[in-house]
Coordinates of C-alpha atoms in Angstrom, one line a residue:
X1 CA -134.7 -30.7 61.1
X2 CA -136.6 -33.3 62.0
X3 CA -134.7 -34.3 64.9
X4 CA -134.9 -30.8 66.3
X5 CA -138.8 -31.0 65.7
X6 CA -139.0 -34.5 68.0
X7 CA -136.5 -33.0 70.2
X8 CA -138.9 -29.9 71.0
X9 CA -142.0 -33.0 71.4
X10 CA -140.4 -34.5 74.0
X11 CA -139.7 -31.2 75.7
X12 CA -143.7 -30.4 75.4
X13 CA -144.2 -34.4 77.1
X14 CA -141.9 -33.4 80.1
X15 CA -144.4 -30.2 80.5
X16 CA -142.5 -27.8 79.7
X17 CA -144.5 -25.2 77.6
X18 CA -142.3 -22.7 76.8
X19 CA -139.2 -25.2 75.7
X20 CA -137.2 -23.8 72.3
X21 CA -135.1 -25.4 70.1
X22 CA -132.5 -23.8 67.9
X23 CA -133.2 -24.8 64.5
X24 CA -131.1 -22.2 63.1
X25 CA -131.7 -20.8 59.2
X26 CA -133.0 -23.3 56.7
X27 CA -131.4 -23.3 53.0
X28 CA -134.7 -23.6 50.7
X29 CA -132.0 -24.6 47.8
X30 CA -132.0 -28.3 49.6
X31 CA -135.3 -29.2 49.5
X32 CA -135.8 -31.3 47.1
X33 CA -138.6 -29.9 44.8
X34 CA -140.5 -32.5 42.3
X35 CA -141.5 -29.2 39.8
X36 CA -139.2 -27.0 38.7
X37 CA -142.2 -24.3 38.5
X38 CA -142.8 -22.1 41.0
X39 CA -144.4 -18.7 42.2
X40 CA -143.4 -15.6 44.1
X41 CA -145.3 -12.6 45.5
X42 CA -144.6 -10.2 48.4
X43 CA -147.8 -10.6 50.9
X44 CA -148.2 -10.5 54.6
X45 CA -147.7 -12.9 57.4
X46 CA -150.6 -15.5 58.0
X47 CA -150.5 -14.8 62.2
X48 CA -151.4 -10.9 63.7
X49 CA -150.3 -9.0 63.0
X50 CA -150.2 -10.0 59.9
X51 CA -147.2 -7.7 58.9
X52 CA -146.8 -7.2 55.5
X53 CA -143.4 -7.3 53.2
X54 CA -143.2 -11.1 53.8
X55 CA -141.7 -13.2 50.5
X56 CA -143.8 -16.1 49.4
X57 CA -142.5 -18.7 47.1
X58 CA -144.9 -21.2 46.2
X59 CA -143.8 -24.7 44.8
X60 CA -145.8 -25.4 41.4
X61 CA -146.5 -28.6 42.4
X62 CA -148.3 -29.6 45.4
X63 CA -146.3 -32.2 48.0
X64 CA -147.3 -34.3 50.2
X65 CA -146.8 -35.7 53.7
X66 CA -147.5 -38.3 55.6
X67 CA -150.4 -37.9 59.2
X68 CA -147.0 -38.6 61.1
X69 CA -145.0 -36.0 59.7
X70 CA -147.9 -33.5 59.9
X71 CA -148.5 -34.7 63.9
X72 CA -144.5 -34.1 64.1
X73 CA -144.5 -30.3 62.6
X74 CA -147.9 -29.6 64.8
X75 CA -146.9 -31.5 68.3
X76 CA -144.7 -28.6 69.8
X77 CA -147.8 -26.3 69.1
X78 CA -149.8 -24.6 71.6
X79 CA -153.2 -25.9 71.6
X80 CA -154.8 -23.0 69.8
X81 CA -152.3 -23.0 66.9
X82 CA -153.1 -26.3 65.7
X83 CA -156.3 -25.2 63.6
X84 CA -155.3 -22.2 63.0
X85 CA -155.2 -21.0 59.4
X86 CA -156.4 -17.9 57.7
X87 CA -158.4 -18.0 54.5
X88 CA -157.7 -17.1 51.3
X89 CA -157.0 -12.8 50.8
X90 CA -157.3 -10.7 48.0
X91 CA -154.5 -9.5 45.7
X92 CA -154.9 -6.6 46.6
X93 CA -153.1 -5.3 43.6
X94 CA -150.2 -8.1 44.3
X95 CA -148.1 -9.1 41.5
X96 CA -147.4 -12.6 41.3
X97 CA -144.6 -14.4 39.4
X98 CA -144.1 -17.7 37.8
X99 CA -140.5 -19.1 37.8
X100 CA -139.4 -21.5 35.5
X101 CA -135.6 -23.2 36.2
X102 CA -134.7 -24.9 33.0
X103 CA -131.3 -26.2 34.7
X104 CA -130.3 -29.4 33.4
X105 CA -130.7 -32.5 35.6
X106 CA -126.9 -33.6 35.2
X107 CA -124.2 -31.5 36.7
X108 CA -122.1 -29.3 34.3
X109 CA -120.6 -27.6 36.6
X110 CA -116.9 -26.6 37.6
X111 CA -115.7 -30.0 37.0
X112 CA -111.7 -30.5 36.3
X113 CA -110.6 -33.2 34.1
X114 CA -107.9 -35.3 35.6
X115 CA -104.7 -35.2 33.9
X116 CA -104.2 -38.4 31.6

């Protein structure tokens, strides 16, 4: 991912504003999470429209990143995205869930034994 994010920076340095980059779907199951806690409600986009039906999963423990890796993921933004946040909304009647995996670290899995 992170090549395809400078990829798109260096498109925005050239001067071309409208530049895209494929970055195609991204699997959630391989980002490495430091909690195995986390929370899921069904809320609305964060940008107008601000469409609802939009899943939210919400890691139980806070991350963080470094000011380069935030400059990366804001760089390709237009000018008037880069503050842009919307403040907290009600519940509005919202159920929110708490997930708890209690996988166990080592792998169990669907391993053969190998014949003496």
């Amino acid at each position: 991912m992170k090549d395809k994010l400078v990829k798109l920076k260096e498109e925005r340095f050239k001067g071309n504003q409208t530049a895209q980059v494929e970055v195609g779907k991204i699997d959630t199951r391989h980002i490495e999470r430091k909690t195995r806690k986390y929370f899921r409600y069904v809320g609305s986009l964060t940008t107008p429209p601000c469409s609802e039906n939009v899943s939210w999963t919400i890691l139980g423990k806070v991350r963080s990143m470094s000011k380069e890796q935030v400059e990366l993921l804001r760089s390709p933004l237009d000018k008037s995205f880069k503050n842009n946040s919307r403040p907290c909304q009600p519940l509005n009647g919202r159920r929110v869930e708490m997930f708890h995996d209690r996988v166990d670290k080592k792998d169990t899995g669907n391993k053969k034994k190998k014949p003496n």
